[in-house]
Amino acid sequence: MGKLRLPRAWPVGLAIVIVCAVSLVANRQPTQPNPPAVRELASLARVLMAKDPILAQPVQRQQFEQLVSRLETQARNDPNAPYWLTWQRLNDLTVFLHSPDTNAYFSTASPTEFPLAFVWTADGIAVSPAAADIALFPADSQLVSLGGLSPQQLLSRLQVVLPGNPYWVRRLGQSLLPFPYLLHWIGALGPSGQLSLTVQEPSGRLVTRSLTAVKVPAQPHLATSTVARWSIDTVHGYGLLCIYTMAFNRTMLSDLKAFFAAVKQSGVKRILIDVRSNTGGNSCVTNAVLVYLPNPAGVSQCGLLTMVPDQALMFHGQVIVAQGWATSGSAASFTSGLSALPEVTIVGAPTGGNPSGDIGNVVPFQIAGSSPLLRGQVGTQQFCLPPAPQWSPNRTLPTLAGGCLLIESVLPQVSLPLTLQDLRSHTDPVIQWMNAQP
């Protein structure tokens, strides 16, 4: 600060008072309240540190706290950051834990989205207009580039911002690609907000479109109690049981009993248990199925509902289990557990979830101070379920913090991936394969 020059006529005492007052004003730093993003980061960090078992490890805890400090500093220095950047910083905290069971639901609070629907198949990404009245290009066209990124580049960048193995990242990524916040994260959306995409139509014609995100009305949440659906295919001779969620309750137990009773009555010798769309739940559903199979070797700590084997409904035949990229959590443990039985054959695609070494027992949370309100879930318990020997790769397995061996995916014995042609012809490769078996 430069020298303060006083008029010669001023009294010396007054000059001293003025000098002191000026010095105090010059040295006082204005106190600015923390931006909302700082409070949101602190709220999420408190939840994760209190709930996630990985953060009970001293080294992991220290690294996480350092990350929180860096992100809070960035948010404090950038009070006018756009919502997508604030969400990216929040996402950085959950991604640190590398668990698909720990995340915030940004998509439910996103103000806009692009009118597109994606399906990631084994040989490319299919893209369709989100509604029949949107005339952009034919349904199930093949994505060539999105925001200048090829499908392989999209996968590479999504793996940075989404936790899980490459199969789960594909499955989760296909549902999140319509949202601007995610496209900003991976560098597919510039400041203009216009999304460029190039597709190859089923006819082979290449088409490029430039799209603007639109506001989408909130969809009402439709509660459903359906946890399983079953049928008997008498023409091809097998029973089909679709388990949509690993819900260990009386509805599930009733559905299982009804299915195996119908199997017994029909006399079929093959059953297909389909968990391709099952993202998990309670691992005790494995035991609930195993009581109908010979020589079960299930899991322990299965709650209050007692499962009494009904010897009259015991199934002696071939068991096919269909899995896919969406199969995760306890559903992946389900396929891994059943694979140890000699009568079981696993078909489909690799699972999106880990059969062992994962974090489960999720609990919901809210990020305090967020607007709109952000919700999420966090895994609270680490499970070390033994994988079936045949799925162990011939290499040294990495160990997840806490002591679990981490096996990233259950591999099928019979590979039946979903392809672009399957989508376009409305063909289910697993059902097609089942129907072709003698």
Coordinates of C-alpha atoms in Angstrom, one line a residue:
M1 CA 0.0 0.0 0.0
G2 CA 1.3 3.5 -0.9
K3 CA 2.0 6.1 1.7
L4 CA -0.9 8.1 3.1
R5 CA -0.3 11.8 2.8
L6 CA -2.2 14.0 5.3
P7 CA -3.0 17.7 5.0
R8 CA -0.5 19.7 7.2
A9 CA -3.4 21.4 9.0
W10 CA -4.7 18.2 10.5
P11 CA -4.0 17.5 14.1
V12 CA -1.5 14.7 14.8
G13 CA -4.0 12.7 16.9
L14 CA -6.6 12.7 14.2
A15 CA -4.0 11.6 11.7
I16 CA -3.1 8.6 13.9
V17 CA -6.8 7.6 14.1
I18 CA -7.2 7.9 10.3
V19 CA -4.1 5.9 9.6
C20 CA -5.3 3.1 11.9
A21 CA -8.8 3.1 10.3
V22 CA -7.3 2.9 6.8
S23 CA -5.0 0.0 7.9
L24 CA -7.9 -2.0 9.3
V25 CA -10.0 -1.6 6.2
A26 CA -7.1 -2.5 3.9
N27 CA -6.2 -5.7 5.8
R28 CA -9.8 -7.0 6.3
Q29 CA -10.6 -9.9 3.9
P30 CA -14.3 -10.0 2.9
T31 CA -16.0 -13.2 4.2
Q32 CA -17.8 -14.9 1.4
P33 CA -20.3 -17.7 2.1
N34 CA -19.4 -21.1 0.5
P35 CA -21.1 -21.7 -2.8
P36 CA -23.8 -24.4 -2.7
A37 CA -21.5 -26.8 -4.5
V38 CA -19.0 -26.8 -1.5
R39 CA -21.8 -27.7 0.9
E40 CA -23.0 -30.5 -1.5
L41 CA -19.5 -31.9 -1.7
A42 CA -19.2 -31.9 2.1
S43 CA -22.6 -33.6 2.5
L44 CA -21.7 -36.4 0.1
A45 CA -18.3 -36.9 1.6
R46 CA -19.8 -37.3 5.1
V47 CA -22.2 -39.9 3.9
L48 CA -19.5 -41.9 2.0
M49 CA -17.0 -41.7 4.9
A50 CA -19.6 -42.9 7.4
K51 CA -21.0 -45.7 5.3
D52 CA -18.5 -47.2 2.8
P53 CA -16.3 -49.9 4.3
I54 CA -13.5 -49.1 1.8
L55 CA -13.0 -45.7 3.6
A56 CA -12.3 -47.5 6.9
Q57 CA -8.9 -48.3 5.4
P58 CA -6.4 -45.6 6.6
V59 CA -4.7 -45.1 3.2
Q60 CA -8.0 -45.0 1.3
R61 CA -9.4 -42.6 3.8
Q62 CA -6.5 -40.2 3.5
Q63 CA -6.6 -40.2 -0.3
F64 CA -10.3 -39.6 -0.2
E65 CA -10.0 -36.7 2.2
Q66 CA -7.3 -35.2 0.0
L67 CA -9.7 -35.5 -3.0
V68 CA -12.5 -33.9 -1.1
S69 CA -10.2 -31.0 -0.1
R70 CA -9.1 -30.4 -3.8
L71 CA -12.7 -30.5 -5.1
E72 CA -14.0 -28.2 -2.4
T73 CA -11.2 -25.7 -3.3
Q74 CA -12.1 -25.9 -7.0
A75 CA -15.8 -25.3 -6.2
R76 CA -15.0 -22.4 -3.9
N77 CA -12.9 -20.8 -6.6
D78 CA -15.6 -21.4 -9.2
P79 CA -18.9 -20.2 -7.5
N80 CA -20.7 -19.8 -10.9
A81 CA -19.8 -23.3 -12.2
P82 CA -22.5 -24.8 -14.4
Y83 CA -24.6 -27.6 -12.9
W84 CA -22.9 -30.3 -15.0
L85 CA -19.5 -29.4 -13.6
T86 CA -20.8 -29.4 -10.0
W87 CA -22.2 -32.9 -10.7
Q88 CA -18.9 -34.0 -12.2
R89 CA -17.2 -33.1 -8.9
L90 CA -19.8 -35.0 -6.9
N91 CA -19.4 -37.9 -9.3
D92 CA -15.6 -37.8 -8.7
L93 CA -16.2 -38.7 -5.1
T94 CA -18.3 -41.7 -5.8
V95 CA -16.1 -42.9 -8.7
F96 CA -13.2 -42.9 -6.3
L97 CA -14.8 -46.0 -4.6
H98 CA -14.9 -48.0 -7.9
S99 CA -18.2 -49.6 -6.9
P100 CA -21.3 -49.7 -9.1
D101 CA -23.4 -49.9 -5.9
T102 CA -22.3 -46.4 -4.9
N103 CA -23.6 -43.5 -7.0
A104 CA -25.8 -40.4 -7.2
Y105 CA -28.8 -40.4 -9.4
F106 CA -28.1 -37.3 -11.6
S107 CA -30.3 -38.4 -14.4
T108 CA -33.5 -38.1 -12.3
A109 CA -32.6 -34.4 -11.7
S110 CA -31.3 -33.5 -15.1
P111 CA -33.1 -30.5 -16.5
T112 CA -32.9 -31.6 -20.2
E113 CA -31.9 -34.6 -22.3
F114 CA -31.5 -35.4 -26.0
P115 CA -34.4 -37.3 -27.6
L116 CA -32.4 -40.4 -28.3
A117 CA -32.4 -44.0 -27.1
F118 CA -29.2 -46.2 -27.2
V119 CA -28.7 -49.9 -27.0
W120 CA -25.1 -51.1 -26.8
T121 CA -24.7 -54.5 -28.5
A122 CA -21.8 -56.8 -29.0
D123 CA -21.0 -55.4 -32.4
G124 CA -21.9 -51.7 -32.1
I125 CA -24.3 -49.2 -30.6
A126 CA -27.9 -49.0 -31.9
V127 CA -29.5 -45.6 -31.7
S128 CA -33.2 -44.7 -32.2
P129 CA -35.4 -41.6 -31.8
A130 CA -36.8 -41.6 -28.3
A131 CA -40.3 -41.4 -29.6
A132 CA -42.1 -42.7 -32.6
D133 CA -43.2 -39.2 -33.7
I134 CA -39.5 -37.9 -33.9
A135 CA -38.4 -38.3 -37.5
L136 CA -34.6 -38.2 -37.3
F137 CA -33.6 -41.5 -38.8
P138 CA -34.9 -45.1 -38.7
A139 CA -34.9 -47.0 -35.4
D140 CA -31.9 -49.2 -34.6
S141 CA -29.6 -47.3 -36.8
Q142 CA -25.9 -47.9 -36.0
L143 CA -24.0 -45.1 -34.2
V144 CA -20.9 -44.0 -36.1
S145 CA -19.9 -41.1 -33.9
L146 CA -21.4 -39.1 -31.1
G147 CA -20.0 -35.6 -30.4
G148 CA -17.1 -36.6 -32.7
L149 CA -16.4 -39.7 -30.6
S150 CA -16.5 -43.3 -32.0
P151 CA -18.1 -46.1 -30.0
Q152 CA -14.6 -47.2 -28.8
Q153 CA -13.7 -43.7 -27.7
L154 CA -17.0 -43.4 -25.9
L155 CA -16.3 -46.6 -24.0
S156 CA -12.8 -45.4 -23.1
R157 CA -14.1 -42.1 -21.8
L158 CA -17.1 -43.5 -20.0
Q159 CA -14.8 -45.8 -18.1
V160 CA -13.3 -42.7 -16.5
V161 CA -16.6 -41.4 -15.1
L162 CA -18.5 -44.6 -14.5
P163 CA -17.5 -47.3 -12.1
G164 CA -17.5 -51.0 -12.9
N165 CA -16.2 -53.4 -15.5
P166 CA -16.4 -52.6 -19.2
Y167 CA -19.6 -54.6 -19.6
W168 CA -21.4 -52.7 -16.9
V169 CA -20.1 -49.4 -18.2
R170 CA -21.6 -50.2 -21.6
R171 CA -24.9 -51.2 -20.0
L172 CA -25.1 -48.1 -17.7
G173 CA -23.6 -45.8 -20.3
Q174 CA -26.3 -46.6 -22.9
S175 CA -29.0 -45.2 -20.5
L176 CA -27.0 -42.1 -19.6
L177 CA -25.8 -41.0 -23.1
P178 CA -28.9 -38.9 -23.7
F179 CA -28.1 -36.6 -20.8
P180 CA -26.1 -33.4 -21.4
Y181 CA -24.2 -33.6 -18.1
L182 CA -22.6 -36.9 -19.0
L183 CA -21.8 -35.7 -22.5
H184 CA -20.1 -32.7 -21.0
W185 CA -18.1 -35.0 -18.7
I186 CA -16.7 -37.0 -21.6
G187 CA -16.1 -34.1 -23.9
A188 CA -18.8 -34.9 -26.4
L189 CA -20.7 -31.7 -25.9
G190 CA -19.3 -28.2 -26.5
P191 CA -20.3 -24.8 -25.1
S192 CA -22.9 -24.4 -27.8
G193 CA -24.9 -27.3 -26.4
Q194 CA -25.5 -28.8 -29.9
L195 CA -24.9 -32.5 -30.1
S196 CA -23.6 -33.8 -33.4
L197 CA -24.1 -37.5 -34.3
T198 CA -23.6 -39.6 -37.3
V199 CA -25.5 -42.8 -37.9
Q200 CA -25.6 -45.5 -40.5
E201 CA -29.2 -46.4 -41.2
P202 CA -30.2 -50.0 -41.7
S203 CA -30.2 -49.3 -45.5
G204 CA -26.5 -48.4 -45.3
R205 CA -27.0 -44.6 -45.8
L206 CA -24.9 -42.3 -43.6
V207 CA -26.8 -39.4 -41.9
T208 CA -25.5 -36.6 -39.7
R209 CA -27.8 -34.7 -37.4
S210 CA -27.3 -31.8 -35.0
L211 CA -29.6 -31.9 -31.9
T212 CA -30.6 -29.7 -29.1
A213 CA -31.5 -31.0 -25.6
V214 CA -35.1 -30.6 -24.6
K215 CA -37.0 -30.6 -21.4
V216 CA -38.6 -33.9 -20.7
P217 CA -41.7 -34.1 -18.4
A218 CA -41.2 -36.1 -15.3
Q219 CA -42.3 -39.7 -15.6
P220 CA -44.5 -41.0 -12.8
H221 CA -43.0 -43.8 -10.8
L222 CA -45.0 -46.9 -11.3
A223 CA -44.6 -49.2 -8.3
T224 CA -44.7 -52.9 -9.1
S225 CA -44.6 -56.1 -7.0
T226 CA -43.5 -58.3 -9.9
V227 CA -40.2 -59.9 -9.1
A228 CA -40.5 -63.0 -11.4
R229 CA -42.4 -64.3 -14.3
W230 CA -42.6 -67.9 -15.5
S231 CA -44.1 -70.0 -18.3
I232 CA -43.9 -73.5 -19.8
D233 CA -43.0 -73.9 -23.4
T234 CA -44.5 -77.2 -24.2
V235 CA -43.6 -77.0 -27.9
H236 CA -39.8 -76.8 -27.2
G237 CA -40.0 -78.7 -23.9
Y238 CA -38.7 -76.3 -21.2
G239 CA -39.7 -74.0 -18.4
L240 CA -38.8 -70.4 -18.4
L241 CA -38.3 -68.4 -15.2
C242 CA -37.4 -64.7 -15.5
I243 CA -36.1 -63.2 -12.2
Y244 CA -36.2 -59.4 -12.6
T245 CA -34.9 -58.5 -9.1
M246 CA -33.3 -60.5 -6.3
A247 CA -36.1 -59.7 -3.9
F248 CA -36.1 -62.2 -1.0
N249 CA -39.7 -62.1 0.1
R250 CA -42.9 -64.1 0.2
T251 CA -43.8 -63.1 -3.4
M252 CA -40.6 -64.5 -4.7
L253 CA -40.9 -67.7 -2.7
S254 CA -44.5 -68.1 -3.9
D255 CA -43.4 -67.5 -7.6
L256 CA -40.6 -70.1 -7.3
K257 CA -42.9 -72.7 -5.8
A258 CA -45.5 -72.1 -8.5
F259 CA -42.9 -72.4 -11.2
F260 CA -41.4 -75.6 -10.0
A261 CA -44.8 -77.1 -9.4
A262 CA -45.7 -76.3 -13.1
V263 CA -42.4 -77.8 -14.2
K264 CA -43.2 -81.0 -12.3
Q265 CA -46.7 -81.2 -13.7
S266 CA -45.6 -80.6 -17.3
G267 CA -42.8 -83.1 -17.1
V268 CA -40.2 -81.0 -18.9
K269 CA -36.6 -81.8 -18.3
R270 CA -35.0 -78.4 -19.0
I271 CA -35.5 -75.1 -17.3
L272 CA -34.1 -71.6 -18.3
I273 CA -33.6 -69.1 -15.5
D274 CA -33.1 -65.7 -17.0
V275 CA -31.4 -63.0 -15.0
R276 CA -30.1 -60.9 -17.9
S277 CA -31.9 -57.7 -16.7
N278 CA -31.4 -58.4 -13.0
T279 CA -29.2 -55.8 -11.3
G280 CA -29.2 -57.6 -7.9
G281 CA -30.8 -57.3 -4.5
N282 CA -30.7 -60.0 -1.8
S283 CA -28.2 -62.8 -2.3
C284 CA -30.5 -65.2 -0.4
V285 CA -32.6 -65.7 -3.5
T286 CA -29.8 -68.0 -4.6
N287 CA -30.7 -70.3 -1.7
A288 CA -34.4 -70.0 -2.5
V289 CA -33.7 -71.4 -5.9
L290 CA -31.2 -74.0 -4.8
V291 CA -33.7 -75.8 -2.5
Y292 CA -35.4 -77.1 -5.7
L293 CA -32.1 -78.5 -7.1
P294 CA -30.1 -81.5 -6.0
N295 CA -27.1 -81.1 -3.7
P296 CA -27.5 -77.4 -3.1
A297 CA -24.6 -75.4 -1.7
G298 CA -26.0 -72.0 -1.0
V299 CA -25.1 -68.9 0.9
S300 CA -25.6 -68.2 4.6
Q301 CA -27.3 -65.5 6.7
C302 CA -30.5 -65.6 4.7
G303 CA -32.9 -63.6 6.9
L304 CA -36.1 -64.5 8.7
L305 CA -38.0 -66.4 5.9
T306 CA -37.5 -70.1 6.3
M307 CA -37.0 -72.1 3.1
V308 CA -38.1 -75.7 3.5
P309 CA -37.2 -77.9 0.6
D310 CA -40.2 -79.6 -1.0
Q311 CA -38.9 -83.0 -2.1
A312 CA -41.9 -83.6 -4.3
L313 CA -40.9 -80.5 -6.4
M314 CA -37.2 -81.3 -6.6
F315 CA -36.1 -80.8 -10.2
H316 CA -33.8 -83.4 -11.8
G317 CA -32.8 -82.2 -15.2
Q318 CA -30.8 -79.6 -17.2
V319 CA -30.6 -76.0 -15.8
I320 CA -29.7 -73.2 -18.1
V321 CA -28.9 -69.8 -16.6
A322 CA -29.0 -66.8 -18.9
Q323 CA -26.9 -63.7 -17.9
G324 CA -25.8 -60.5 -19.5
W325 CA -24.1 -57.1 -19.1
A326 CA -26.9 -55.9 -16.8
T327 CA -26.5 -58.9 -14.5
S328 CA -24.7 -57.5 -11.4
G329 CA -24.6 -57.5 -7.6
S330 CA -26.2 -60.6 -6.1
A331 CA -27.5 -61.6 -9.5
A332 CA -23.9 -62.1 -10.6
S333 CA -23.3 -64.0 -7.4
F334 CA -26.4 -66.1 -8.3
T335 CA -25.0 -67.2 -11.7
S336 CA -21.5 -67.8 -10.1
G337 CA -23.0 -69.9 -7.4
L338 CA -25.2 -72.0 -9.6
S339 CA -22.4 -72.5 -12.1
A340 CA -20.7 -74.9 -9.5
L341 CA -23.5 -77.4 -10.0
P342 CA -22.9 -80.1 -12.6
E343 CA -26.4 -79.8 -14.1
V344 CA -26.1 -76.0 -14.7
T345 CA -24.9 -74.4 -17.9
I346 CA -24.4 -70.6 -18.1
V347 CA -25.2 -68.9 -21.4
G348 CA -25.4 -65.3 -22.7
A349 CA -22.8 -62.6 -22.2
P350 CA -20.3 -61.7 -19.4
T351 CA -21.9 -60.2 -16.3
G352 CA -21.7 -56.5 -15.6
G353 CA -21.1 -57.1 -11.9
N354 CA -18.5 -58.9 -9.8
P355 CA -19.3 -62.3 -8.4
S356 CA -17.1 -61.7 -5.5
G357 CA -15.3 -58.9 -3.7
D358 CA -18.1 -56.4 -4.2
I359 CA -19.7 -53.9 -1.9
G360 CA -23.4 -54.5 -1.2
N361 CA -26.1 -53.9 1.3
V362 CA -26.9 -50.5 -0.2
V363 CA -28.6 -47.7 1.7
P364 CA -30.1 -44.6 0.1
F365 CA -28.9 -41.0 0.9
Q366 CA -29.7 -37.4 0.0
I367 CA -27.2 -34.7 -0.7
A368 CA -28.0 -32.0 1.7
G369 CA -28.4 -28.5 0.2
S370 CA -28.7 -29.7 -3.4
S371 CA -31.1 -28.1 -5.7
P372 CA -32.8 -29.9 -7.3
L373 CA -32.5 -32.6 -4.6
L374 CA -30.0 -35.2 -5.4
R375 CA -30.4 -38.7 -4.2
G376 CA -28.1 -41.8 -4.4
Q377 CA -27.1 -45.0 -2.8
V378 CA -24.0 -46.3 -1.1
G379 CA -22.7 -49.8 -0.5
T380 CA -22.2 -50.5 3.2
Q381 CA -20.8 -54.1 3.4
Q382 CA -18.1 -56.0 1.6
F383 CA -18.9 -59.5 0.6
C384 CA -16.2 -62.2 -0.1
L385 CA -18.3 -64.9 -1.7
P386 CA -16.2 -67.7 -3.1
P387 CA -16.4 -67.8 -6.9
A388 CA -16.9 -71.1 -8.8
P389 CA -13.4 -72.5 -9.6
Q390 CA -14.0 -72.7 -13.4
W391 CA -14.4 -68.9 -13.6
S392 CA -11.1 -68.1 -11.9
P393 CA -8.8 -66.7 -14.5
N394 CA -5.3 -68.1 -14.8
R395 CA -3.6 -65.1 -13.2
T396 CA -3.0 -63.5 -9.9
L397 CA -6.3 -61.9 -8.7
P398 CA -6.2 -58.3 -7.5
T399 CA -7.4 -57.8 -3.9
L400 CA -10.0 -55.2 -3.1
A401 CA -9.3 -53.1 -0.1
G402 CA -10.5 -55.1 2.9
G403 CA -9.3 -58.5 1.7
C404 CA -11.7 -59.8 -1.0
L405 CA -10.3 -61.3 -4.2
L406 CA -11.8 -59.2 -7.0
I407 CA -13.1 -61.2 -10.0
E408 CA -14.6 -58.7 -12.4
S409 CA -17.1 -60.9 -14.3
V410 CA -18.7 -64.3 -14.6
L411 CA -18.1 -65.6 -18.1
P412 CA -20.7 -67.7 -19.9
Q413 CA -20.0 -71.2 -21.0
V414 CA -22.0 -70.7 -24.2
S415 CA -21.6 -67.2 -25.6
L416 CA -24.9 -65.8 -26.9
P417 CA -24.4 -62.0 -27.3
L418 CA -27.0 -59.6 -28.5
T419 CA -26.2 -58.1 -31.9
L420 CA -27.4 -55.3 -34.0
Q421 CA -29.1 -57.7 -36.3
D422 CA -30.8 -59.4 -33.4
L423 CA -32.3 -56.0 -32.5
R424 CA -33.5 -55.2 -36.0
S425 CA -35.0 -58.7 -36.4
H426 CA -36.5 -58.7 -32.9
T427 CA -34.6 -61.9 -32.1
D428 CA -33.7 -63.1 -28.6
P429 CA -30.4 -65.1 -29.1
V430 CA -30.9 -67.0 -25.9
I431 CA -34.5 -68.1 -26.6
Q432 CA -33.5 -68.9 -30.2
W433 CA -30.7 -71.1 -28.9
M434 CA -33.0 -72.8 -26.4
N435 CA -35.6 -73.5 -29.0
A436 CA -32.9 -75.1 -31.3
Q437 CA -31.7 -77.6 -28.6
P438 CA -32.9 -81.2 -28.8

